[in-house]
Amino acid sequence: MKRIVQIAIALMIIISHASSLAFLPGDIDNSGDIDLKDAITALRLSSGLDANNPIYLADVDGDGKTGLADAIYALQCLGCLRKCYSPILDIAVNTSSINVAFDRDMDESTITTDSITVTRPGENRVYGYDVDYNNRIAIFTFHDRLLHNGLYTFKFTGTIKDQQGNPLPSDYKCTFTAGPGIFRDYSLIPTGSWPQAVAIGDVNNDGRNDVVMTTFYEYDDADNFKLFVFIQNDEGELQPPVKYETKGLSQNSAPRSVAIGDVNNDGRNDIVVGLFEAGIGVFLQNNDGTFGPGILYPSVDSSKIRIVDLNRDGLLDVVGIGEATDTVSIWLQNGNGTFNIPTVYEVSHDGYDDLDTGDINNDGLTDIIVMSGQGLSPNLGVLTQKPDGTFNTPVYYWVGAINDRRLTHGVAVGDINGDGLNDIVVTFGGNYDTEKLGFFIKIRPAL
C-alpha cells in the first residue's frame, strides 16, 4: 500500500503542474530537499501561527493544504524513518546485494559508484559494488557481504538523472538494515592442506552430526592426502580433527570423494573414501567412535562414489566411476564388513564426470546416472536396474541441439515438480551467456 500511495502522489504532482521540475512530497519550500525548515513551516501553518495557508504542490496527503501530516512526513524524512523523497520506491535487501526500485526510468549511465555510496555508521569505509540497471531496478552487488542485521546508509553523492535529464536530489539518503539471513556468520577451521571432498553424518554414534573431509596436497606432508574427522561436541561445535591415512600417496591416488554410511551392517556409520584411480578406502567405525585403518579395494572407478542399497537386500553398497574410464563399478556389501569383487558395466564418460543414483523409471529399483563432463560422449548415461539386480545397457541423453552440444558439470536426481517421479537436473555452460541449469523431467506413463 505504501508503494501505491507514493506512486499516486507522484502522478498527482505531474498532472497539477505541467513542468519538468521534480517536486518532492514534503519539500514545502521547493528547495530540492526535505529539511528542518519544511517541518517548521508545516507546524507553523498547521497551528495557525502563520495566517497564510497556501496550497503547495508538495502536499503530502492530498488535502490541498499544508498541515500536520506534512510536518510529520518531513520529520520522518529527517530521521530516515521513511524513504524520502522517493525517486526510490523500495530497497530489497539480500545477503550480499540490494535491489533498488526507482519510480521512473533512469539514465543508466549516471548510476555509478561515483554517484551512490553505501556506508555503515561507525566504519571509515565505503562499500564497493557492481551495479546493473534494468527496467527501473538497480541491483547493487557488493564486493563484501553485508553483516547480518547491520545498519547501512544509502546516499546519493553525485548527479543522478532520469531519462528526461532531470537530476534527482543530490543529497538524498536513507538507511536500510541487512536481513538476519538463515545462517550465522561463517566460521573457519584451518586444514593445513588443500581441502577436497566433504560429507556430513553421525560418525561416532552419539546422535549428533559430524563432518568428514579429505585433503589433496599443499606442501604439508602432515596433512596431505588425509581423512579428517571433525566430531561435534555437546556445545554444537566441531572439535579439532582426528586424521587418518587414506593410502593416497600422490596426485594420482588422492582422495577425491567421500561418503558416509553403515557398510558392515553393525548399526554404526562408516566412511568410504574414493581414491583417484586407486580404489575405494573403507574406514569401519570402532565401538569407541574411532576408525580402523582404511581397507583398500583397488579399482580405477573411484574418483566419484555414492553409498546406496542397490540390490534391495537392506545392506548399503558402493557405486563409483573413474576419470574417463568409460565404466561404472558396483561393490555389493556382504554384511560382514567386506565387499564383493566389483561388477563393472560399460558407460561412456570422457572426464570431469559426475554420478548419482535414483529410481528413474518408477519401477521401485535404484538406477545409476553417469554424467560426462568433457569430450564427445553423450552428457548422460542412464543404467536402469533389472529385477534380478543387474543393470541394462545405458541409454544416453544429450544437452543442447545436435549442432550445439554443451558440456555438463554436475548431476542430481530427485522429484522437482511434485508429481512423484524422479527427474534429472544438470548444470552446464560456463562462458558468458551459456551458464544454465538443465532439467530432464520424467514423463508420466499413460494409464
Short mmCIF file of C-alpha atoms in Angstrom, two decimals:
data_model
loop_
_atom_site.label_atom_id
_atom_site.label_comp_id
_atom_site.label_asym_id
_atom_site.label_seq_id
_atom_site.Cartn_x
_atom_site.Cartn_y
_atom_site.Cartn_z
CA MET A 1 0.00 0.00 0.00
CA LYS A 2 2.86 2.39 0.80
CA ARG A 3 4.28 1.99 -2.70
CA ILE A 4 0.85 2.67 -4.27
CA VAL A 5 0.44 5.82 -2.20
CA GLN A 6 3.82 7.13 -3.28
CA ILE A 7 3.07 6.48 -6.94
CA ALA A 8 -0.27 8.17 -6.66
CA ILE A 9 1.32 11.29 -5.14
CA ALA A 10 3.87 11.48 -7.95
CA LEU A 11 1.12 11.26 -10.57
CA MET A 12 -0.89 13.95 -8.83
CA ILE A 13 2.07 16.31 -8.86
CA ILE A 14 2.76 15.80 -12.55
CA ILE A 15 -0.85 16.40 -13.52
CA SER A 16 -1.24 19.56 -11.43
CA HIS A 17 1.94 21.19 -12.64
CA ALA A 18 2.98 20.80 -16.28
CA SER A 19 6.67 21.26 -15.73
CA SER A 20 9.87 19.27 -15.98
CA LEU A 21 10.71 20.10 -12.36
CA ALA A 22 10.52 17.21 -9.91
CA PHE A 23 8.57 18.41 -6.87
CA LEU A 24 9.26 16.39 -3.76
CA PRO A 25 6.47 15.39 -1.37
CA GLY A 26 7.25 17.23 1.87
CA ASP A 27 9.56 19.78 0.21
CA ILE A 28 7.33 22.71 1.12
CA ASP A 29 9.64 25.50 0.04
CA ASN A 30 10.67 23.67 -3.15
CA SER A 31 14.33 23.88 -2.25
CA GLY A 32 15.06 20.48 -3.71
CA ASP A 33 15.39 18.80 -0.31
CA ILE A 34 13.23 17.93 2.69
CA ASP A 35 14.78 19.64 5.67
CA LEU A 36 14.02 21.11 9.11
CA LYS A 37 12.75 24.31 7.55
CA ASP A 38 9.95 22.34 5.86
CA ALA A 39 8.93 20.72 9.14
CA ILE A 40 8.89 24.07 10.99
CA THR A 41 6.90 25.73 8.22
CA ALA A 42 4.34 22.94 8.25
CA LEU A 43 3.99 23.13 12.04
CA ARG A 44 3.51 26.90 11.98
CA LEU A 45 0.89 26.68 9.27
CA SER A 46 -1.00 23.83 10.96
CA SER A 47 -1.02 25.62 14.34
CA GLY A 48 -2.26 28.91 12.87
CA LEU A 49 0.87 30.90 13.69
CA ASP A 50 1.02 31.87 10.03
CA ALA A 51 -2.25 33.18 8.64
CA ASN A 52 -1.34 32.30 5.09
CA ASN A 53 -2.02 28.64 4.37
CA PRO A 54 -1.45 28.22 0.64
CA ILE A 55 -1.82 25.09 -1.49
CA TYR A 56 1.59 23.62 -2.21
CA LEU A 57 2.50 21.21 -4.98
CA ALA A 58 4.47 19.22 -2.40
CA ASP A 59 1.33 18.43 -0.38
CA VAL A 60 1.83 15.00 1.20
CA ASP A 61 -1.66 13.72 1.95
CA GLY A 62 -3.51 15.39 -0.91
CA ASP A 63 -5.80 17.54 1.24
CA GLY A 64 -4.87 20.68 -0.68
CA LYS A 65 -3.10 22.40 2.20
CA THR A 66 -0.02 22.23 4.32
CA GLY A 67 -0.63 20.82 7.78
CA LEU A 68 0.40 18.39 10.47
CA ALA A 69 0.73 15.46 8.09
CA ASP A 70 3.32 17.37 6.11
CA ALA A 71 5.27 18.22 9.26
CA ILE A 72 5.29 14.58 10.39
CA TYR A 73 6.38 13.49 6.92
CA ALA A 74 9.30 15.95 6.93
CA LEU A 75 10.40 14.88 10.43
CA GLN A 76 10.27 11.21 9.42
CA CYS A 77 12.44 12.02 6.42
CA LEU A 78 14.96 13.79 8.61
CA GLY A 79 15.08 10.78 10.93
CA CYS A 80 15.33 8.33 7.98
CA LEU A 81 12.16 6.65 9.23
CA ARG A 82 10.76 6.71 5.72
CA LYS A 83 12.36 6.59 2.29
CA CYS A 84 12.10 10.27 1.36
CA TYR A 85 11.82 11.60 -1.19
CA SER A 86 11.06 8.58 -3.20
CA PRO A 87 12.59 8.53 -6.53
CA ILE A 88 13.21 5.21 -4.77
CA LEU A 89 10.13 3.13 -4.11
CA ASP A 90 11.77 0.26 -2.29
CA ILE A 91 15.08 -1.30 -1.26
CA ALA A 92 15.03 -5.10 -1.16
CA VAL A 93 17.96 -6.39 0.87
CA ASN A 94 19.77 -9.67 0.26
CA THR A 95 22.89 -11.12 1.89
CA SER A 96 25.36 -9.50 -0.50
CA SER A 97 23.21 -7.23 -2.67
CA ILE A 98 20.33 -4.78 -2.66
CA ASN A 99 17.67 -4.23 -5.31
CA VAL A 100 16.76 -0.55 -5.55
CA ALA A 101 13.44 0.22 -7.27
CA PHE A 102 13.18 3.70 -8.83
CA ASP A 103 9.83 5.39 -9.52
CA ARG A 104 10.84 6.37 -13.04
CA ASP A 105 13.05 5.35 -15.96
CA MET A 106 16.60 6.30 -15.13
CA ASP A 107 19.64 7.31 -17.14
CA GLU A 108 21.66 4.15 -16.52
CA SER A 109 24.97 5.90 -17.21
CA THR A 110 24.51 8.12 -14.13
CA ILE A 111 24.05 5.21 -11.69
CA THR A 112 27.67 4.58 -10.82
CA THR A 113 29.99 4.10 -7.86
CA ASP A 114 30.77 7.83 -8.14
CA SER A 115 27.14 8.88 -7.72
CA ILE A 116 25.96 6.48 -4.99
CA THR A 117 27.76 5.39 -1.84
CA VAL A 118 26.88 2.78 0.74
CA THR A 119 28.44 3.12 4.17
CA ARG A 120 27.97 1.69 7.64
CA PRO A 121 27.82 4.07 10.64
CA GLY A 122 30.96 3.86 12.73
CA GLU A 123 33.06 2.43 9.91
CA ASN A 124 35.54 4.51 7.95
CA ARG A 125 34.91 2.76 4.66
CA VAL A 126 32.75 2.83 1.57
CA TYR A 127 31.34 -0.49 0.39
CA GLY A 128 32.43 -1.32 -3.14
CA TYR A 129 29.90 -2.79 -5.51
CA ASP A 130 28.98 -3.62 -9.09
CA VAL A 131 25.69 -2.23 -10.36
CA ASP A 132 23.34 -3.47 -13.06
CA TYR A 133 20.26 -1.46 -14.08
CA ASN A 134 17.22 -2.81 -15.91
CA ASN A 135 13.54 -1.83 -16.01
CA ARG A 136 13.75 0.71 -13.15
CA ILE A 137 15.60 -1.74 -10.89
CA ALA A 138 19.26 -1.19 -9.96
CA ILE A 139 20.95 -4.25 -8.47
CA PHE A 140 23.95 -3.39 -6.30
CA THR A 141 26.16 -6.45 -5.75
CA PHE A 142 28.69 -5.75 -3.02
CA HIS A 143 32.28 -6.93 -3.11
CA ASP A 144 31.99 -7.78 0.60
CA ARG A 145 29.00 -9.44 2.20
CA LEU A 146 26.68 -7.40 4.39
CA LEU A 147 26.67 -8.09 8.11
CA HIS A 148 23.52 -9.72 9.43
CA ASN A 149 21.23 -7.08 10.97
CA GLY A 150 23.80 -4.39 10.12
CA LEU A 151 22.60 -0.81 9.61
CA TYR A 152 23.73 0.84 6.36
CA THR A 153 23.35 4.27 4.77
CA PHE A 154 22.46 4.58 1.08
CA LYS A 155 23.32 8.05 -0.22
CA PHE A 156 23.42 10.00 -3.46
CA THR A 157 26.83 11.64 -3.72
CA GLY A 158 26.80 12.69 -7.37
CA THR A 159 24.48 13.63 -10.18
CA ILE A 160 21.86 11.01 -10.95
CA LYS A 161 19.38 11.74 -13.72
CA ASP A 162 16.23 10.21 -15.12
CA GLN A 163 15.85 9.57 -18.83
CA GLN A 164 14.41 13.08 -19.33
CA GLY A 165 17.60 14.56 -17.91
CA ASN A 166 16.03 15.68 -14.60
CA PRO A 167 18.51 15.36 -11.74
CA LEU A 168 17.45 13.59 -8.56
CA PRO A 169 18.18 15.23 -5.18
CA SER A 170 21.94 15.22 -4.86
CA ASP A 171 21.97 14.63 -1.12
CA TYR A 172 19.16 12.08 -0.83
CA LYS A 173 19.92 9.36 1.69
CA CYS A 174 18.18 6.69 3.71
CA THR A 175 19.12 3.73 5.84
CA PHE A 176 18.45 0.04 5.44
CA THR A 177 19.11 -2.98 7.61
CA ALA A 178 20.67 -6.14 6.25
CA GLY A 179 18.49 -9.15 6.90
CA PRO A 180 19.17 -11.71 9.61
CA GLY A 181 19.74 -14.38 6.96
CA ILE A 182 19.20 -18.07 7.61
CA PHE A 183 22.73 -18.79 8.87
CA ARG A 184 25.02 -17.33 11.47
CA ASP A 185 28.25 -15.69 10.28
CA TYR A 186 30.50 -18.43 8.97
CA SER A 187 33.40 -19.87 10.99
CA LEU A 188 36.77 -21.06 9.74
CA ILE A 189 38.86 -24.09 10.67
CA PRO A 190 42.36 -24.27 9.14
CA THR A 191 43.01 -27.58 7.36
CA GLY A 192 46.74 -27.29 6.68
CA SER A 193 46.39 -28.78 3.21
CA TRP A 194 44.12 -28.33 0.22
CA PRO A 195 40.57 -29.38 1.27
CA GLN A 196 38.81 -31.66 -1.19
CA ALA A 197 35.62 -33.66 -0.57
CA VAL A 198 33.30 -33.21 2.42
CA ALA A 199 30.33 -35.07 3.94
CA ILE A 200 28.08 -34.70 6.99
CA GLY A 201 26.83 -37.52 9.21
CA ASP A 202 26.99 -39.05 12.69
CA VAL A 203 30.31 -40.90 12.70
CA ASN A 204 30.69 -41.64 16.42
CA ASN A 205 27.15 -42.88 17.17
CA ASP A 206 26.25 -40.10 19.64
CA GLY A 207 23.23 -38.82 17.70
CA ARG A 208 24.96 -35.62 16.55
CA ASN A 209 26.10 -34.90 13.00
CA ASP A 210 29.83 -34.64 12.43
CA VAL A 211 31.90 -33.54 9.43
CA VAL A 212 34.40 -35.60 7.46
CA MET A 213 36.75 -34.19 4.85
CA THR A 214 39.56 -35.33 2.60
CA THR A 215 42.65 -33.35 1.65
CA PHE A 216 44.68 -33.06 -1.52
CA TYR A 217 48.19 -31.62 -1.17
CA GLU A 218 49.65 -28.22 -0.33
CA TYR A 219 53.31 -28.80 0.61
CA ASP A 220 52.27 -30.07 4.04
CA ASP A 221 53.13 -33.74 4.45
CA ALA A 222 51.43 -33.93 7.83
CA ASP A 223 48.06 -33.05 6.28
CA ASN A 224 48.33 -34.18 2.65
CA PHE A 225 46.07 -36.98 1.35
CA LYS A 226 44.33 -37.43 4.68
CA LEU A 227 40.84 -38.14 6.01
CA PHE A 228 39.86 -35.52 8.61
CA VAL A 229 37.08 -36.33 11.09
CA PHE A 230 35.56 -33.36 12.95
CA ILE A 231 33.42 -34.58 15.87
CA GLN A 232 30.62 -32.35 17.14
CA ASN A 233 30.73 -31.71 20.89
CA ASP A 234 27.95 -31.05 23.41
CA GLU A 235 28.02 -27.30 22.64
CA GLY A 236 27.37 -27.86 18.95
CA GLU A 237 30.93 -27.01 17.95
CA LEU A 238 33.35 -29.07 15.89
CA GLN A 239 36.39 -30.36 17.74
CA PRO A 240 39.88 -30.34 16.20
CA PRO A 241 40.09 -33.06 13.55
CA VAL A 242 41.28 -36.60 14.03
CA LYS A 243 43.37 -37.50 10.99
CA TYR A 244 43.58 -40.86 9.22
CA GLU A 245 45.87 -42.05 6.45
CA THR A 246 43.96 -42.75 3.22
CA LYS A 247 46.60 -44.70 1.25
CA GLY A 248 46.69 -41.76 -1.13
CA LEU A 249 50.35 -41.18 -1.94
CA SER A 250 50.30 -38.74 -4.86
CA GLN A 251 48.01 -36.71 -7.11
CA ASN A 252 47.20 -39.91 -9.00
CA SER A 253 45.78 -41.56 -5.89
CA ALA A 254 44.45 -38.56 -3.98
CA PRO A 255 41.19 -38.89 -2.02
CA ARG A 256 38.72 -37.10 -4.33
CA SER A 257 35.37 -38.27 -2.95
CA VAL A 258 33.92 -39.26 0.44
CA ALA A 259 30.64 -40.74 1.66
CA ILE A 260 29.14 -41.84 4.98
CA GLY A 261 27.03 -44.94 5.65
CA ASP A 262 26.87 -48.24 7.53
CA VAL A 263 28.74 -50.57 5.18
CA ASN A 264 29.22 -53.52 7.56
CA ASN A 265 25.67 -53.66 8.99
CA ASP A 266 26.67 -53.16 12.64
CA GLY A 267 24.45 -50.09 13.22
CA ARG A 268 27.33 -47.59 13.13
CA ASN A 269 28.18 -45.28 10.25
CA ASP A 270 31.42 -45.91 8.43
CA ILE A 271 33.36 -43.76 5.95
CA VAL A 272 34.22 -44.64 2.37
CA VAL A 273 36.83 -42.60 0.50
CA GLY A 274 37.23 -42.60 -3.27
CA LEU A 275 40.93 -42.58 -4.16
CA PHE A 276 41.57 -41.23 -7.66
CA GLU A 277 42.47 -44.17 -9.98
CA ALA A 278 43.47 -46.26 -6.95
CA GLY A 279 40.29 -47.70 -5.41
CA ILE A 280 37.91 -47.17 -2.51
CA GLY A 281 39.16 -46.94 1.06
CA VAL A 282 36.71 -48.31 3.67
CA PHE A 283 37.05 -46.98 7.22
CA LEU A 284 34.95 -49.05 9.64
CA GLN A 285 33.83 -47.41 12.87
CA ASN A 286 35.04 -48.94 16.14
CA ASN A 287 32.95 -49.30 19.28
CA ASP A 288 34.57 -46.18 20.77
CA GLY A 289 33.72 -43.94 17.78
CA THR A 290 37.19 -44.03 16.26
CA PHE A 291 38.04 -45.67 12.95
CA GLY A 292 40.24 -48.54 11.99
CA PRO A 293 42.81 -48.31 9.20
CA GLY A 294 41.37 -47.95 5.74
CA ILE A 295 40.76 -51.17 3.80
CA LEU A 296 41.62 -50.67 0.14
CA TYR A 297 39.58 -52.20 -2.68
CA PRO A 298 41.61 -51.45 -5.83
CA SER A 299 39.78 -50.03 -8.84
CA VAL A 300 40.03 -47.21 -11.35
CA ASP A 301 36.33 -46.38 -10.80
CA SER A 302 36.87 -44.41 -7.63
CA SER A 303 37.04 -40.69 -8.37
CA LYS A 304 33.30 -40.27 -7.64
CA ILE A 305 31.47 -42.62 -5.26
CA ARG A 306 27.99 -42.99 -3.77
CA ILE A 307 26.72 -45.22 -0.96
CA VAL A 308 23.29 -46.73 -1.64
CA ASP A 309 21.42 -50.03 -1.31
CA LEU A 310 21.40 -51.07 -4.95
CA ASN A 311 20.11 -54.64 -4.73
CA ARG A 312 17.35 -54.17 -2.10
CA ASP A 313 18.89 -56.53 0.46
CA GLY A 314 18.91 -53.92 3.23
CA LEU A 315 22.69 -53.53 3.02
CA LEU A 316 24.41 -50.41 1.77
CA ASP A 317 26.60 -50.85 -1.31
CA VAL A 318 29.08 -48.60 -3.11
CA VAL A 319 28.97 -47.40 -6.71
CA GLY A 320 31.80 -45.46 -8.35
CA ILE A 321 33.19 -44.05 -11.56
CA GLY A 322 36.72 -43.06 -12.55
CA GLU A 323 38.03 -40.22 -14.65
CA ALA A 324 37.12 -41.03 -18.27
CA THR A 325 37.19 -44.79 -17.60
CA ASP A 326 34.03 -45.43 -19.67
CA THR A 327 32.87 -47.80 -16.92
CA VAL A 328 30.96 -47.79 -13.65
CA SER A 329 31.71 -50.23 -10.83
CA ILE A 330 29.44 -51.63 -8.11
CA TRP A 331 30.63 -53.09 -4.81
CA LEU A 332 27.89 -55.15 -3.12
CA GLN A 333 28.14 -55.45 0.67
CA ASN A 334 28.44 -58.92 2.17
CA GLY A 335 27.16 -57.89 5.60
CA ASN A 336 30.36 -58.83 7.40
CA GLY A 337 32.33 -55.69 6.71
CA THR A 338 33.63 -56.76 3.32
CA PHE A 339 32.61 -56.16 -0.29
CA ASN A 340 32.36 -58.46 -3.25
CA ILE A 341 34.65 -58.06 -6.22
CA PRO A 342 33.14 -55.12 -8.12
CA THR A 343 30.77 -55.69 -11.01
CA VAL A 344 31.76 -53.45 -13.92
CA TYR A 345 29.41 -52.00 -16.54
CA GLU A 346 30.34 -50.06 -19.64
CA VAL A 347 29.06 -46.47 -19.92
CA SER A 348 30.65 -43.61 -21.88
CA HIS A 349 32.14 -40.66 -19.98
CA ASP A 350 35.14 -38.63 -21.02
CA GLY A 351 36.35 -36.81 -17.92
CA TYR A 352 35.28 -34.24 -15.30
CA ASP A 353 32.48 -36.72 -14.66
CA ASP A 354 29.77 -36.95 -12.02
CA LEU A 355 27.48 -39.63 -10.64
CA ASP A 356 24.12 -40.02 -8.92
CA THR A 357 21.56 -42.73 -8.24
CA GLY A 358 17.77 -42.90 -8.05
CA ASP A 359 14.69 -44.64 -9.42
CA ILE A 360 14.40 -43.09 -12.87
CA ASN A 361 11.79 -45.35 -14.47
CA ASN A 362 9.47 -45.59 -11.44
CA ASP A 363 9.74 -49.37 -11.01
CA GLY A 364 10.94 -49.26 -7.41
CA LEU A 365 14.52 -50.15 -8.34
CA THR A 366 17.51 -47.84 -7.94
CA ASP A 367 19.16 -46.83 -11.21
CA ILE A 368 22.57 -45.28 -11.97
CA ILE A 369 23.11 -41.98 -13.78
CA VAL A 370 26.58 -41.18 -15.09
CA MET A 371 27.41 -37.69 -16.34
CA SER A 372 30.23 -36.95 -18.78
CA GLY A 373 31.90 -33.57 -18.36
CA GLN A 374 34.01 -33.28 -21.49
CA GLY A 375 34.81 -34.86 -24.84
CA LEU A 376 32.39 -36.23 -27.41
CA SER A 377 30.43 -38.65 -25.25
CA PRO A 378 26.73 -38.03 -24.51
CA ASN A 379 26.09 -35.90 -21.42
CA LEU A 380 24.15 -38.56 -19.54
CA GLY A 381 24.20 -42.34 -19.48
CA VAL A 382 21.29 -43.91 -17.57
CA LEU A 383 21.65 -47.54 -16.46
CA THR A 384 18.27 -48.85 -15.30
CA GLN A 385 18.21 -51.81 -12.93
CA LYS A 386 16.72 -55.16 -13.84
CA PRO A 387 14.56 -57.16 -11.40
CA ASP A 388 17.48 -59.55 -10.80
CA GLY A 389 19.70 -56.68 -9.53
CA THR A 390 21.86 -56.38 -12.64
CA PHE A 391 21.76 -53.34 -14.93
CA ASN A 392 20.68 -52.71 -18.50
CA THR A 393 22.85 -51.25 -21.24
CA PRO A 394 22.92 -47.46 -20.74
CA VAL A 395 20.50 -45.16 -22.55
CA TYR A 396 22.14 -41.86 -23.49
CA TYR A 397 20.87 -38.28 -23.39
CA TRP A 398 22.36 -35.07 -24.75
CA VAL A 399 22.15 -31.46 -23.59
CA GLY A 400 21.71 -28.96 -26.41
CA ALA A 401 20.92 -29.31 -30.10
CA ILE A 402 22.83 -31.69 -32.36
CA ASN A 403 24.97 -28.87 -33.73
CA ASP A 404 25.31 -27.12 -30.36
CA ARG A 405 26.39 -29.67 -27.76
CA ARG A 406 27.10 -28.38 -24.24
CA LEU A 407 29.49 -29.71 -21.59
CA THR A 408 27.87 -30.62 -18.29
CA HIS A 409 29.43 -30.10 -14.86
CA GLY A 410 27.16 -31.72 -12.27
CA VAL A 411 24.13 -34.01 -11.99
CA ALA A 412 21.44 -34.66 -9.37
CA VAL A 413 18.34 -36.85 -9.22
CA GLY A 414 15.06 -36.07 -7.48
CA ASP A 415 11.40 -35.11 -7.95
CA ILE A 416 11.47 -31.38 -8.77
CA ASN A 417 7.88 -30.88 -9.95
CA GLY A 418 5.92 -32.70 -7.26
CA ASP A 419 4.49 -35.46 -9.46
CA GLY A 420 6.10 -38.29 -7.52
CA LEU A 421 8.52 -39.14 -10.34
CA ASN A 422 12.26 -38.59 -10.19
CA ASP A 423 13.76 -36.09 -12.61
CA ILE A 424 17.36 -35.29 -13.54
CA VAL A 425 18.99 -31.87 -13.15
CA VAL A 426 22.31 -30.90 -14.73
CA THR A 427 24.49 -27.82 -14.77
CA PHE A 428 26.23 -26.84 -18.00
CA GLY A 429 27.93 -23.99 -19.81
CA GLY A 430 30.21 -21.51 -18.11
CA ASN A 431 31.23 -18.92 -20.66
CA TYR A 432 29.28 -15.68 -20.99
CA ASP A 433 25.57 -16.21 -21.66
CA THR A 434 25.88 -20.01 -21.64
CA GLU A 435 25.58 -20.68 -17.90
CA LYS A 436 22.49 -22.84 -17.47
CA LEU A 437 20.63 -25.28 -15.26
CA GLY A 438 19.03 -28.04 -17.33
CA PHE A 439 16.11 -30.33 -16.47
CA PHE A 440 15.10 -33.75 -17.73
CA ILE A 441 11.52 -34.02 -16.48
CA LYS A 442 10.17 -37.57 -16.25
CA ILE A 443 7.08 -38.19 -18.38
CA ARG A 444 4.25 -39.91 -16.50
CA PRO A 445 3.35 -43.15 -18.29
CA ALA A 446 -0.11 -43.30 -19.83
CA LEU A 447 -2.69 -45.33 -17.91
#
